[in-house]
Tab-separated table of C-alpha atoms and ligand atoms in Angstrom:
chain	number	residue	atom	x	y	z
A	1178	MET	CA	49.260	4.605	-32.630
A	1179	LEU	CA	51.879	2.646	-30.709
A	1180	LEU	CA	49.101	1.055	-28.666
A	1181	TRP	CA	47.226	-0.036	-31.816
A	1182	ARG	CA	50.397	-1.483	-33.364
A	1183	SER	CA	51.209	-3.527	-30.247
A	1184	ALA	CA	47.591	-4.711	-30.042
A	1185	LEU	CA	47.721	-5.861	-33.695
A	1186	GLN	CA	51.088	-7.522	-33.146
A	1187	GLY	CA	49.680	-9.312	-30.102
A	1188	LEU	CA	46.638	-10.441	-32.087
A	1189	SER	CA	48.742	-11.806	-34.992
A	1190	PHE	CA	50.960	-13.627	-32.502
A	1191	LEU	CA	47.892	-15.250	-30.956
A	1192	CYS	CA	46.564	-16.234	-34.416
A	1193	LEU	CA	49.901	-17.827	-35.353
A	1194	PHE	CA	50.070	-19.623	-32.029
A	1195	PHE	CA	46.562	-21.061	-32.370
A	1196	CYS	CA	47.110	-22.047	-36.032
A	1197	SER	CA	50.237	-23.977	-35.108
A	1198	ARG	CA	48.364	-25.610	-32.262
A	1199	MET	CA	45.154	-26.156	-34.290
A	1200	GLY	CA	45.432	-29.922	-34.064
A	1201	LEU	CA	45.827	-29.792	-30.308
A	1202	LEU	CA	43.091	-27.175	-30.031
A	1203	LEU	CA	40.638	-29.292	-32.025
A	1204	LYS	CA	41.430	-32.323	-29.881
A	1205	ILE	CA	40.535	-30.387	-26.735
A	1206	LEU	CA	37.882	-27.994	-28.023
A	1207	VAL	CA	35.665	-30.431	-29.907
A	1208	PRO	CA	35.172	-32.912	-27.040
A	1209	PHE	CA	34.739	-30.015	-24.593
A	1210	VAL	CA	31.990	-28.377	-26.700
A	1211	GLY	CA	30.404	-31.805	-27.145
A	1212	LEU	CA	30.385	-32.376	-23.393
A	1213	VAL	CA	28.864	-28.939	-22.705
A	1214	LEU	CA	26.130	-29.517	-25.327
A	1215	ALA	CA	25.371	-33.005	-24.003
A	1216	PHE	CA	25.167	-31.643	-20.459
A	1217	CYS	CA	22.801	-28.832	-21.527
A	1218	PHE	CA	20.637	-31.257	-23.497
A	1219	TYR	CA	20.316	-34.032	-20.937
A	1220	SER	CA	20.167	-31.907	-17.797
A	1221	LYS	CA	17.284	-29.829	-19.213
A	1222	GLU	CA	14.434	-30.680	-16.910
A	1223	ASP	CA	11.174	-30.407	-18.746
A	1224	PHE	CA	8.157	-28.491	-17.623
A	1225	ASN	CA	4.942	-30.339	-16.965
A	1226	PRO	CA	1.744	-28.410	-16.065
A	1227	GLU	CA	1.045	-31.154	-13.493
A	1228	MET	CA	3.856	-29.559	-11.450
A	1229	LEU	CA	1.423	-26.801	-10.483
A	1230	LYS	CA	-1.547	-29.029	-9.662
A	1231	GLY	CA	-2.749	-28.375	-6.113
A	1232	LYS	CA	0.022	-25.803	-5.499
A	1233	ARG	CA	-0.845	-22.712	-3.439
A	1234	VAL	CA	0.071	-19.554	-5.348
A	1235	ILE	CA	-0.186	-15.792	-4.701
A	1236	VAL	CA	-0.145	-13.570	-7.830
A	1237	THR	CA	0.012	-9.802	-7.283
A	1238	GLY	CA	-1.213	-7.280	-9.869
A	1239	ALA	CA	-3.468	-9.918	-11.397
A	1240	SER	CA	-6.523	-7.827	-12.340
A	1241	THR	CA	-5.069	-7.069	-15.815
A	1242	GLY	CA	-2.130	-7.737	-18.136
A	1243	ILE	CA	0.494	-10.403	-17.519
A	1244	GLY	CA	-0.695	-11.047	-13.935
A	1245	GLU	CA	-4.244	-11.804	-15.116
A	1246	GLN	CA	-2.875	-14.240	-17.737
A	1247	MET	CA	-0.719	-15.954	-15.088
A	1248	ALA	CA	-3.823	-16.471	-12.936
A	1249	TYR	CA	-5.608	-18.143	-15.897
A	1250	HIS	CA	-2.668	-20.459	-16.666
A	1251	LEU	CA	-2.412	-21.459	-13.006
A	1252	ALA	CA	-6.161	-22.094	-12.899
A	1253	ARG	CA	-5.946	-24.380	-15.965
A	1254	MET	CA	-3.124	-26.259	-14.221
A	1255	GLY	CA	-5.343	-26.848	-11.175
A	1256	ALA	CA	-3.534	-24.584	-8.683
A	1257	HIS	CA	-5.028	-22.686	-5.735
A	1258	VAL	CA	-4.764	-18.948	-6.479
A	1259	LEU	CA	-4.959	-15.822	-4.342
A	1260	ILE	CA	-4.812	-12.684	-6.500
A	1261	THR	CA	-4.392	-9.019	-5.573
A	1262	ALA	CA	-4.736	-5.515	-7.095
A	1263	ARG	CA	-6.689	-2.359	-6.206
A	1264	THR	CA	-9.829	-2.774	-8.352
A	1265	GLU	CA	-12.293	-5.147	-6.677
A	1266	ALA	CA	-14.668	-5.499	-9.660
A	1267	LYS	CA	-11.870	-6.626	-12.008
A	1268	LEU	CA	-10.478	-9.070	-9.434
A	1269	GLN	CA	-13.928	-10.574	-8.926
A	1270	LYS	CA	-14.193	-11.241	-12.687
A	1271	VAL	CA	-10.730	-12.842	-12.811
A	1272	VAL	CA	-11.617	-15.091	-9.836
A	1273	THR	CA	-14.840	-16.214	-11.538
A	1274	ARG	CA	-12.933	-17.033	-14.741
A	1275	CYS	CA	-10.257	-18.919	-12.765
A	1276	LEU	CA	-12.919	-21.128	-11.198
A	1277	GLU	CA	-14.421	-21.813	-14.648
A	1278	LEU	CA	-10.976	-22.777	-15.944
A	1279	GLY	CA	-10.437	-25.364	-13.204
A	1280	ALA	CA	-8.616	-23.662	-10.319
A	1281	ALA	CA	-8.524	-25.789	-7.142
A	1282	SER	CA	-9.672	-22.599	-5.391
A	1283	ALA	CA	-9.599	-18.874	-6.248
A	1284	HIS	CA	-9.684	-15.862	-3.926
A	1285	PHE	CA	-8.810	-12.193	-4.098
A	1286	MET	CA	-7.775	-9.388	-1.770
A	1287	ASN	CA	-7.925	-5.789	-2.923
A	1288	GLY	CA	-5.965	-2.728	-1.834
A	1289	SER	CA	-2.943	-0.626	-2.712
A	1290	MET	CA	0.562	-1.984	-2.230
A	1291	GLU	CA	1.666	1.465	-1.000
A	1292	ASP	CA	0.411	0.074	2.283
A	1293	MET	CA	2.907	-2.441	3.712
A	1294	ALA	CA	0.193	-3.762	6.034
A	1295	LEU	CA	-1.702	-4.989	2.960
A	1296	ALA	CA	1.436	-6.725	1.656
A	1297	GLU	CA	1.673	-8.629	4.966
A	1298	ASP	CA	-2.095	-9.278	5.180
A	1299	VAL	CA	-2.140	-10.969	1.771
A	1300	VAL	CA	0.438	-13.499	2.985
A	1301	LYS	CA	-1.517	-13.995	6.256
A	1302	GLU	CA	-4.624	-14.671	4.163
A	1303	ALA	CA	-2.771	-17.441	2.289
A	1304	LYS	CA	-1.831	-18.997	5.651
A	1305	HIS	CA	-5.447	-18.717	6.817
A	1306	LEU	CA	-6.871	-20.187	3.569
A	1307	TRP	CA	-4.382	-22.960	2.851
A	1308	GLY	CA	-2.094	-23.291	5.894
A	1309	GLY	CA	0.970	-22.783	3.644
A	1310	LEU	CA	2.328	-21.397	0.388
A	1311	ASP	CA	4.252	-22.873	-2.559
A	1312	MET	CA	4.770	-19.934	-4.921
A	1313	LEU	CA	4.844	-16.171	-4.501
A	1314	ILE	CA	4.579	-14.246	-7.785
A	1315	LEU	CA	5.455	-10.562	-7.340
A	1316	ASN	CA	4.202	-8.724	-10.417
A	1317	HIS	CA	2.268	-5.514	-9.562
A	1318	ILE	CA	3.564	-2.010	-10.389
A	1319	GLY	CA	2.287	1.490	-9.705
A	1320	TYR	CA	1.538	4.066	-12.402
A	1321	THR	CA	4.570	4.843	-14.591
A	1322	TYR	CA	4.922	7.723	-17.047
A	1323	PHE	CA	6.990	7.333	-20.205
A	1324	ASN	CA	8.709	10.700	-20.671
A	1325	TYR	CA	11.714	12.853	-19.688
A	1326	PHE	CA	12.301	12.714	-15.911
A	1327	ASP	CA	10.209	15.537	-14.437
A	1328	GLY	CA	12.205	15.982	-11.203
A	1329	ASP	CA	9.405	14.668	-8.979
A	1330	VAL	CA	11.217	12.973	-6.086
A	1331	GLU	CA	7.958	12.102	-4.289
A	1332	HIS	CA	6.865	10.043	-7.298
A	1333	ILE	CA	10.066	8.000	-7.013
A	1334	ARG	CA	9.490	7.474	-3.273
A	1335	LYS	CA	5.931	6.242	-3.911
A	1336	LEU	CA	7.000	4.012	-6.791
A	1337	LEU	CA	9.796	2.512	-4.678
A	1338	GLU	CA	7.197	1.654	-2.031
A	1339	ILE	CA	4.844	-0.017	-4.502
A	1340	ASN	CA	7.315	-1.661	-6.910
A	1341	PHE	CA	10.096	-2.536	-4.462
A	1342	LEU	CA	9.386	-2.276	-0.713
A	1343	SER	CA	6.086	-4.164	-0.881
A	1344	TYR	CA	7.939	-6.998	-2.713
A	1345	VAL	CA	10.413	-7.135	0.166
A	1346	ALA	CA	7.640	-7.000	2.794
A	1347	MET	CA	5.721	-9.853	1.138
A	1348	THR	CA	8.898	-11.916	0.848
A	1349	VAL	CA	9.738	-11.429	4.544
A	1350	SER	CA	6.221	-12.523	5.567
A	1351	ALA	CA	6.118	-15.452	3.146
A	1352	LEU	CA	9.586	-16.913	3.785
A	1353	PRO	CA	8.623	-19.133	6.764
A	1354	MET	CA	5.866	-20.805	4.707
A	1355	LEU	CA	8.070	-21.063	1.605
A	1356	LYS	CA	10.891	-22.637	3.639
A	1357	GLU	CA	8.447	-25.241	4.904
A	1358	SER	CA	7.201	-26.122	1.404
A	1359	GLY	CA	10.527	-25.709	-0.451
A	1360	GLY	CA	8.728	-23.122	-2.535
A	1361	SER	CA	9.597	-20.384	-5.025
A	1362	ILE	CA	9.609	-16.618	-5.332
A	1363	LEU	CA	9.109	-15.132	-8.816
A	1364	VAL	CA	10.034	-11.481	-9.257
A	1365	VAL	CA	8.746	-9.823	-12.430
A	1366	SER	CA	11.305	-7.307	-13.637
A	1367	SER	CA	12.252	-5.688	-16.917
A	1368	LYS	CA	14.983	-4.923	-19.407
A	1369	ALA	CA	14.754	-1.477	-17.789
A	1370	GLY	CA	15.958	-3.159	-14.567
A	1371	LYS	CA	19.195	-4.282	-16.237
A	1372	ILE	CA	20.072	-1.594	-18.803
A	1373	GLY	CA	19.633	2.180	-19.095
A	1374	ILE	CA	16.490	2.969	-21.095
A	1375	PRO	CA	15.402	6.621	-21.512
A	1376	PHE	CA	12.021	7.993	-20.296
A	1377	VAL	CA	11.541	5.473	-17.475
A	1378	ALA	CA	13.984	6.785	-14.827
A	1379	PRO	CA	11.757	6.300	-11.721
A	1380	TYR	CA	10.454	2.914	-12.898
A	1381	SER	CA	13.929	1.769	-13.888
A	1382	ALA	CA	15.269	2.647	-10.414
A	1383	THR	CA	12.686	0.377	-8.764
A	1384	LYS	CA	13.495	-2.538	-11.088
A	1385	PHE	CA	17.286	-2.232	-10.570
A	1386	ALA	CA	16.578	-2.258	-6.814
A	1387	LEU	CA	14.754	-5.583	-7.184
A	1388	ASP	CA	17.787	-7.128	-8.906
A	1389	GLY	CA	20.119	-5.946	-6.130
A	1390	PHE	CA	17.941	-7.174	-3.293
A	1391	PHE	CA	16.759	-10.493	-4.684
A	1392	SER	CA	20.109	-11.498	-6.236
A	1393	SER	CA	21.763	-10.935	-2.852
A	1394	LEU	CA	19.017	-12.780	-0.982
A	1395	ARG	CA	19.317	-15.729	-3.393
A	1396	GLN	CA	23.004	-16.058	-2.496
A	1397	GLU	CA	22.192	-16.047	1.233
A	1398	LEU	CA	19.529	-18.737	0.833
A	1399	ILE	CA	22.029	-20.932	-1.019
A	1400	ILE	CA	24.722	-20.373	1.654
A	1401	LYS	CA	22.214	-21.324	4.372
A	1402	ASN	CA	21.021	-24.384	2.395
A	1403	ILE	CA	17.466	-23.102	2.344
A	1404	SER	CA	15.536	-24.618	-0.521
A	1405	VAL	CA	13.563	-21.551	-1.657
A	1406	SER	CA	14.243	-20.554	-5.272
A	1407	ILE	CA	14.247	-16.984	-6.564
A	1408	THR	CA	13.564	-16.379	-10.269
A	1409	LEU	CA	14.109	-12.876	-11.633
A	1410	CYS	CA	12.061	-12.434	-14.828
A	1411	ILE	CA	13.621	-9.957	-17.255
A	1412	LEU	CA	10.935	-8.952	-19.727
A	1413	GLY	CA	11.126	-6.874	-22.878
A	1414	HIS	CA	8.166	-5.080	-24.440
A	1415	ILE	CA	4.949	-7.080	-23.837
A	1416	ALA	CA	1.653	-6.190	-25.494
A	1417	THR	CA	-0.497	-5.473	-22.432
A	1418	GLU	CA	-3.169	-2.787	-22.517
A	1419	THR	CA	-1.151	-0.487	-20.244
A	1420	ALA	CA	2.049	-0.900	-22.257
A	1421	GLU	CA	0.281	-0.250	-25.556
A	1422	LYS	CA	-1.323	2.924	-24.163
A	1423	THR	CA	2.014	4.088	-22.789
A	1424	VAL	CA	4.590	3.258	-25.477
A	1425	SER	CA	2.994	2.279	-28.816
A	1426	HIS	CA	3.948	5.727	-30.259
A	1427	VAL	CA	7.664	5.170	-29.629
A	1428	MET	CA	8.083	1.483	-30.359
A	1429	GLN	CA	9.043	0.293	-33.845
A	1430	LYS	CA	7.765	-3.264	-33.336
A	1431	PRO	CA	4.690	-4.691	-31.572
A	1432	GLY	CA	5.063	-6.179	-28.100
A	1433	ALA	CA	5.315	-9.917	-27.431
A	1434	PRO	CA	2.114	-11.799	-26.486
A	1435	LYS	CA	1.141	-11.516	-22.825
A	1436	GLU	CA	-0.320	-15.062	-22.717
A	1437	GLU	CA	2.973	-16.688	-23.781
A	1438	CYS	CA	4.924	-14.370	-21.489
A	1439	ALA	CA	2.752	-15.397	-18.509
A	1440	LEU	CA	3.321	-19.095	-19.233
A	1441	GLU	CA	7.093	-18.601	-19.543
A	1442	ILE	CA	7.176	-16.906	-16.128
A	1443	ILE	CA	5.334	-19.796	-14.443
A	1444	ARG	CA	7.485	-22.349	-16.288
A	1445	SER	CA	10.760	-20.743	-15.237
A	1446	GLY	CA	9.565	-20.519	-11.624
A	1447	ALA	CA	8.439	-24.166	-11.584
A	1448	LEU	CA	11.867	-25.171	-12.978
A	1449	ARG	CA	13.510	-23.009	-10.286
A	1450	LYS	CA	15.535	-21.050	-12.869
A	1451	ARG	CA	17.766	-18.199	-11.704
A	1452	GLU	CA	16.600	-15.739	-14.379
A	1453	LEU	CA	14.156	-15.682	-17.279
A	1454	TYR	CA	14.727	-13.635	-20.439
A	1455	TYR	CA	11.571	-13.060	-22.466
A	1456	PRO	CA	11.443	-12.555	-25.430
A	1457	TYR	CA	14.778	-14.394	-25.353
A	1458	THR	CA	16.893	-12.716	-28.068
A	1459	ALA	CA	15.410	-9.237	-27.596
A	1460	VAL	CA	16.527	-9.335	-23.954
A	1461	ARG	CA	19.583	-11.597	-23.966
A	1462	ILE	CA	21.530	-9.886	-26.764
A	1463	PRO	CA	21.445	-6.366	-25.221
A	1464	LEU	CA	22.528	-7.944	-21.926
A	1465	LEU	CA	25.490	-9.622	-23.615
A	1466	ILE	CA	26.543	-6.330	-25.221
A	1467	ARG	CA	26.024	-4.369	-21.979
A	1468	ASP	CA	29.304	-5.056	-20.204
A	1469	TRP	CA	31.554	-5.102	-23.281
A	1470	ALA	CA	30.280	-2.165	-25.318
A	1471	PRO	CA	28.030	-0.027	-23.095
A	1472	GLU	CA	28.175	3.118	-25.271
A	1473	PHE	CA	27.218	1.065	-28.319
A	1474	LEU	CA	24.258	-0.420	-26.438
A	1475	ASP	CA	23.195	3.055	-25.258
A	1476	SER	CA	23.119	4.388	-28.815
A	1477	LEU	CA	21.391	1.229	-30.115
A	1478	THR	CA	18.691	1.688	-27.475
A	1479	ARG	CA	18.159	5.403	-28.290
A	1480	ASN	CA	18.022	4.660	-32.025
A	1481	SER	CA	15.491	1.870	-31.647
A	1482	LEU	CA	12.931	4.252	-30.121
A	1483	ASN	CA	10.957	6.930	-31.999
A	1484	VAL	CA	12.348	9.586	-29.642
A	1485	GLU	CA	10.846	12.404	-31.755
A	1486	ASN	CA	7.364	11.263	-30.623
A	1487	VAL	CA	8.147	11.903	-26.955
A	1488	LYS	CA	6.923	15.347	-25.912
A	1489	LYS	CA	9.684	17.696	-24.715
A	1490	SER	CA	8.685	19.561	-21.557
B	2226	LIG	N1	4.093	-4.698	-20.359
B	2226	LIG	C1	5.395	-4.557	-20.581
B	2226	LIG	O1	5.840	-4.163	-21.673
B	2226	LIG	C2	6.363	-4.957	-19.531
B	2226	LIG	C3	5.975	-5.298	-18.242
B	2226	LIG	N2	6.920	-5.655	-17.316
B	2226	LIG	C4	6.524	-5.999	-15.965
B	2226	LIG	O2	5.458	-6.935	-15.975
B	2226	LIG	C5	4.615	-6.724	-14.844
B	2226	LIG	C6	3.182	-6.582	-15.290
B	2226	LIG	O3	3.071	-5.537	-16.230
B	2226	LIG	P1	1.711	-5.307	-17.058
B	2226	LIG	O4	0.956	-6.556	-17.094
B	2226	LIG	O5	2.070	-4.616	-18.301
B	2226	LIG	O6	0.981	-4.271	-16.107
B	2226	LIG	P2	-0.569	-3.883	-15.955
B	2226	LIG	O7	-0.634	-2.415	-15.884
B	2226	LIG	O8	-1.410	-4.582	-16.954
B	2226	LIG	O9	-0.940	-4.505	-14.521
B	2226	LIG	C7	-0.503	-3.948	-13.339
B	2226	LIG	C8	-1.254	-4.582	-12.194
B	2226	LIG	O10	-0.861	-3.965	-10.970
B	2226	LIG	C9	-2.026	-3.475	-10.287
B	2226	LIG	N3	-1.684	-2.253	-9.558
B	2226	LIG	C10	-1.490	-1.009	-10.052
B	2226	LIG	N4	-1.224	-0.128	-9.071
B	2226	LIG	C11	-1.241	-0.849	-7.913
B	2226	LIG	C12	-1.062	-0.517	-6.554
B	2226	LIG	N5	-0.813	0.731	-6.165
B	2226	LIG	N6	-1.163	-1.507	-5.627
B	2226	LIG	C13	-1.438	-2.779	-6.000
B	2226	LIG	N7	-1.624	-3.161	-7.273
B	2226	LIG	C14	-1.527	-2.193	-8.222
B	2226	LIG	C15	-3.047	-3.241	-11.389
B	2226	LIG	O11	-4.402	-3.308	-10.940
B	2226	LIG	P3	-5.192	-2.072	-10.276
B	2226	LIG	O12	-5.002	-0.904	-11.176
B	2226	LIG	O13	-6.575	-2.575	-10.198
B	2226	LIG	O14	-4.602	-1.890	-8.931
B	2226	LIG	C16	-2.760	-4.432	-12.286
B	2226	LIG	O15	-3.404	-5.574	-11.804
B	2226	LIG	C17	5.179	-5.498	-14.118
B	2226	LIG	O16	6.004	-5.905	-13.066
B	2226	LIG	C18	6.008	-4.808	-15.193
B	2226	LIG	O17	7.043	-4.056	-14.644
B	2226	LIG	C19	8.233	-5.699	-17.622
B	2226	LIG	C20	8.664	-5.372	-18.873
B	2226	LIG	C21	7.773	-4.982	-19.924
B	2227	LIG	C1	17.105	-2.054	-26.881
B	2227	LIG	C2	15.760	-1.400	-27.014
B	2227	LIG	C3	14.973	-1.996	-28.147
B	2227	LIG	C4	15.031	-1.416	-25.701
B	2227	LIG	C5	13.672	-0.813	-25.756
B	2227	LIG	C6	12.697	-1.536	-24.876
B	2227	LIG	C7	11.895	-0.614	-23.995
B	2227	LIG	C8	11.338	0.541	-24.763
B	2227	LIG	C9	10.860	-1.379	-23.194
B	2227	LIG	C10	11.538	-2.413	-22.286
B	2227	LIG	C11	10.770	-2.440	-20.999
B	2227	LIG	C12	9.552	-1.649	-21.244
B	2227	LIG	C13	8.733	-1.018	-20.096
B	2227	LIG	C14	8.493	-1.906	-18.956
B	2227	LIG	O1	9.369	-2.600	-18.502
B	2227	LIG	C15	7.238	-1.855	-18.266
B	2227	LIG	C16	6.344	-0.874	-18.499
B	2227	LIG	C17	5.227	-0.748	-17.559
B	2227	LIG	C18	3.920	-0.610	-18.259
B	2227	LIG	O2	2.890	-0.347	-17.352
B	2227	LIG	C19	4.024	0.558	-19.234
B	2227	LIG	C20	5.096	0.307	-20.238
B	2227	LIG	C21	6.465	0.086	-19.628
B	2227	LIG	C22	6.985	1.401	-19.113
B	2227	LIG	C23	7.421	-0.485	-20.700
B	2227	LIG	C24	7.778	0.537	-21.774
B	2227	LIG	C25	8.703	-0.028	-22.848
B	2227	LIG	C26	9.955	-0.579	-22.247
B	2227	LIG	C27	10.718	0.548	-21.582
């Protein structure tokens, strides 16, 4: 009670203080806000698809979903693409479509990213094909269930290898080429890699790991004056075939379009942004609430899912 009263007293004191200083405040605040807005407006570098013309790009997990759409956008922009996933037949079709759409060249390599040797071989293939690399888009993920955590530790180990360690292995192999070209690394992550979302514990762990590793690496690159950008892409629910199969029964709204999502990822990488939030408000607002009212965000998240449709084991 005493605490509340002192807090209210403090608040009224602040209000009185600011009211009496309103004139002064307006004199400082208005020009300051104006300056910030002008800076944001004029410093906003615009994206031009020409930026990707002739660039050499690796896209992982590009046989379906967002990765497939990224390959098509890059092809339309005239980039060289090397795509990966496990299923050869699907990759072959994507490569054919990329060439029809205008890719400077299109190649694929198939295999599972559980195998770190494959992660390294894909980068070696880029060196062999093009002699360098401009953009590395890390997007693939292993199979994820959407349910109560089942206690399977081996599943987490395997998922960490596919969703996290292979990203690190590819980055280590690609860094010399990216340093040479002043290139970019794009890491596709999720809202579940920033906030606690139920039913995706193993997946969420791998996405939080990506944030830790790549945000730290970004700092080191800046300290060492190395001009390789790292863009962490924080995505909300996107309407890919896999996502619809996995979560349509618990979601109250449809997912955002995968084509637009894919373009936003490429755009933010080309502009060397630190992070991308897509869809913007659906991702940004929970992140703003996260550090100030975590319990509120937790309950908001639980209430926005049709939890009753998740089978209890
Ligand atoms: N869709 C969504 O709602 C959201 C997606 N994201 C992120 O976006 C990215 C793409 O997701 P989305 O397009 O939905 O996923 P998809 O399931 O459509 O695509 C996953 C890709 O990864 C490949 N893949 C699967 N297992 C392996 C493996 N062991 N080794 C190598 N490649 C593998 C798949 O091909 P194949 O099976 O042939 O190997 C496929 O090309 C992911 O990083 C995901 O975390 C983030 C937030 C929301
Ligand atoms: C504040 C709330 C509205 C938040 C709810 C948003 C939740 C439900 C959203 C945000 C991120 C989404 C998952 C994701 O990142 C990637 C995949 C991989 C895909 O193969 C299968 C679907 C899955 C698990 C998505 C499931 C739905 C998730 C958890």
